[in-house]
GROMACS .gro file of C-alpha atoms in nm:
model
  134
    1MET     CA    1   0.708   0.160  -1.528
    2SER     CA    2   1.058   0.032  -1.484
    3ASN     CA    3   1.142  -0.329  -1.406
    4THR     CA    4   1.106  -0.258  -1.038
    5PRO     CA    5   0.795  -0.092  -0.899
    6LEU     CA    6   0.793   0.186  -0.643
    7VAL     CA    7   0.643   0.042  -0.325
    8TRP     CA    8   0.514   0.242  -0.032
    9ILE     CA    9   0.481   0.063   0.300
   10ILE     CA   10   0.243   0.256   0.526
   11ASP     CA   11   0.256   0.091   0.867
   12ASP     CA   12   0.325   0.204   1.223
   13ASP     CA   13   0.485  -0.131   1.315
   14ASP     CA   14   0.862  -0.114   1.257
   15ILE     CA   15   0.901  -0.493   1.260
   16SER     CA   16   0.635  -0.536   0.990
   17LYS     CA   17   0.800  -0.269   0.776
   18TYR     CA   18   1.140  -0.430   0.819
   19VAL     CA   19   1.014  -0.777   0.722
   20MET     CA   20   0.823  -0.648   0.420
   21LYS     CA   21   1.122  -0.447   0.298
   22ARG     CA   22   1.353  -0.746   0.344
   23ASN     CA   23   1.113  -0.973   0.153
   24LEU     CA   24   1.077  -0.718  -0.125
   25ARG     CA   25   1.456  -0.700  -0.151
   26GLN     CA   26   1.455  -1.078  -0.204
   27LEU     CA   27   1.226  -1.012  -0.500
   28SER     CA   28   1.474  -0.751  -0.632
   29VAL     CA   29   1.237  -0.468  -0.541
   30THR     CA   30   1.461  -0.202  -0.393
   31ASN     CA   31   1.255   0.109  -0.461
   32VAL     CA   32   1.071   0.106  -0.128
   33ILE     CA   33   0.964   0.398   0.091
   34LYS     CA   34   0.839   0.338   0.445
   35PHE     CA   35   0.596   0.564   0.632
   36PRO     CA   36   0.494   0.540   1.001
   37ASP     CA   37   0.143   0.672   0.932
   38SER     CA   38  -0.071   0.778   0.638
   39VAL     CA   39  -0.046   1.158   0.672
   40GLN     CA   40   0.276   1.213   0.472
   41PRO     CA   41   0.179   0.972   0.191
   42LEU     CA   42  -0.150   1.160   0.143
   43LYS     CA   43   0.041   1.489   0.118
   44ILE     CA   44   0.275   1.339  -0.142
   45LEU     CA   45  -0.021   1.206  -0.341
   46SER     CA   46  -0.198   1.542  -0.327
   47ASN     CA   47   0.112   1.734  -0.438
   48ASN     CA   48   0.214   1.504  -0.724
   49PHE     CA   49  -0.099   1.434  -0.928
   50GLU     CA   50   0.083   1.448  -1.259
   51SER     CA   51   0.432   1.349  -1.151
   52THR     CA   52   0.386   0.976  -1.184
   53ASN     CA   53   0.752   0.902  -1.102
   54GLU     CA   54   0.692   1.033  -0.750
   55LEU     CA   55   0.386   0.815  -0.698
   56PRO     CA   56   0.391   0.449  -0.599
   57ASP     CA   57   0.290   0.154  -0.810
   58ILE     CA   58   0.202  -0.044  -0.497
   59ILE     CA   59   0.088   0.065  -0.153
   60LEU     CA   60   0.105  -0.187   0.131
   61LEU     CA   61  -0.134  -0.028   0.379
   62ASP     CA   62  -0.179  -0.123   0.742
   63LEU     CA   63  -0.537  -0.105   0.867
   64ASN     CA   64  -0.477  -0.012   1.231
   65MET     CA   65  -0.261   0.299   1.262
   66PRO     CA   66  -0.260   0.618   1.465
   67ILE     CA   67  -0.386   0.949   1.325
   68LEU     CA   68  -0.557   0.801   1.015
   69ASN     CA   69  -0.633   0.431   0.995
   70GLY     CA   70  -0.627   0.240   0.667
   71PHE     CA   71  -0.994   0.300   0.592
   72GLN     CA   72  -0.959   0.672   0.657
   73PHE     CA   73  -0.658   0.674   0.424
   74ILE     CA   74  -0.867   0.507   0.153
   75GLU     CA   75  -1.142   0.770   0.193
   76GLU     CA   76  -0.884   1.048   0.145
   77PHE     CA   77  -0.714   0.856  -0.137
   78LYS     CA   78  -1.045   0.832  -0.327
   79VAL     CA   79  -1.059   1.212  -0.345
   80ALA     CA   80  -0.697   1.247  -0.460
   81ASN     CA   81  -0.722   0.951  -0.699
   82GLU     CA   82  -0.967   1.139  -0.922
   83LYS     CA   83  -0.674   1.361  -1.031
   84ILE     CA   84  -0.391   1.106  -1.022
   85LYS     CA   85  -0.271   0.994  -1.363
   86LYS     CA   86  -0.129   0.662  -1.247
   87ASP     CA   87  -0.282   0.326  -1.157
   88ILE     CA   88  -0.186   0.259  -0.794
   89GLN     CA   89  -0.252  -0.086  -0.649
   90ILE     CA   90  -0.340  -0.081  -0.277
   91TYR     CA   91  -0.311  -0.392  -0.063
   92MET     CA   92  -0.449  -0.370   0.289
   93LEU     CA   93  -0.265  -0.554   0.565
   94THR     CA   94  -0.384  -0.616   0.916
   95SER     CA   95  -0.353  -0.837   1.218
   96SER     CA   96  -0.731  -0.810   1.260
   97LEU     CA   97  -0.924  -1.129   1.204
   98SER     CA   98  -1.253  -0.938   1.210
   99SER     CA   99  -1.491  -1.043   0.934
  100GLU     CA  100  -1.632  -0.687   0.950
  101ASP     CA  101  -1.291  -0.547   0.854
  102VAL     CA  102  -1.260  -0.795   0.568
  103ASP     CA  103  -1.609  -0.713   0.440
  104ARG     CA  104  -1.547  -0.340   0.468
  105ALA     CA  105  -1.215  -0.374   0.281
  106LYS     CA  106  -1.391  -0.565   0.004
  107SER     CA  107  -1.640  -0.278  -0.030
  108PHE     CA  108  -1.365  -0.043  -0.151
  109PRO     CA  109  -1.276  -0.091  -0.519
  110GLU     CA  110  -0.952   0.097  -0.445
  111ILE     CA  111  -0.829  -0.198  -0.235
  112SER     CA  112  -0.688  -0.467  -0.462
  113GLU     CA  113  -0.665  -0.731  -0.190
  114TYR     CA  114  -0.672  -0.777   0.188
  115PHE     CA  115  -0.406  -0.979   0.374
  116ILE     CA  116  -0.364  -1.092   0.732
  117LYS     CA  117  -0.018  -1.007   0.865
  118PRO     CA  118   0.245  -1.112   0.817
  119ILE     CA  119   0.220  -1.105   0.440
  120THR     CA  120   0.410  -1.395   0.290
  121LEU     CA  121   0.694  -1.374   0.043
  122ARG     CA  122   0.477  -1.572  -0.198
  123ASN     CA  123   0.195  -1.316  -0.178
  124LEU     CA  124   0.439  -1.027  -0.217
  125SER     CA  125   0.583  -1.200  -0.523
  126ARG     CA  126   0.235  -1.235  -0.672
  127ILE     CA  127   0.160  -0.866  -0.606
  128VAL     CA  128   0.483  -0.752  -0.770
  129ASP     CA  129   0.431  -0.985  -1.067
  130ASN     CA  130   0.075  -0.856  -1.118
  131VAL     CA  131   0.189  -0.495  -1.120
  132LEU     CA  132   0.482  -0.563  -1.353
  133GLN     CA  133   0.252  -0.741  -1.602
  134GLU     CA  134   0.021  -0.441  -1.636
   0.00000   0.00000   0.00000
């Protein structure tokens, strides 16, 4: 991996995407792709199993989205991940305070961590640092 990870922000909320991208820029992370739902990212994952440069190092995944929610994305990701030749860290983000959502997120080993929105600059910094140290 280069000195800056490829980050995918999968979120239907434009304000959340804007804030996360701005905060990532403060951390010198400029390789960021934003998606309004999880359909296109799943297609990219499925079509680029071996092309690790096309795949993200970090996915910031919203839980509540149209078409496929974050948990449905994770279920689809699990299937694709068996063929992917890259370690992708997924961080789930949500405005939900539901303990059921937190517990369900913790049941997926594919989810590195679960954050209540808005994610702080400090937490983003920790995520980026963790990925860069691997």
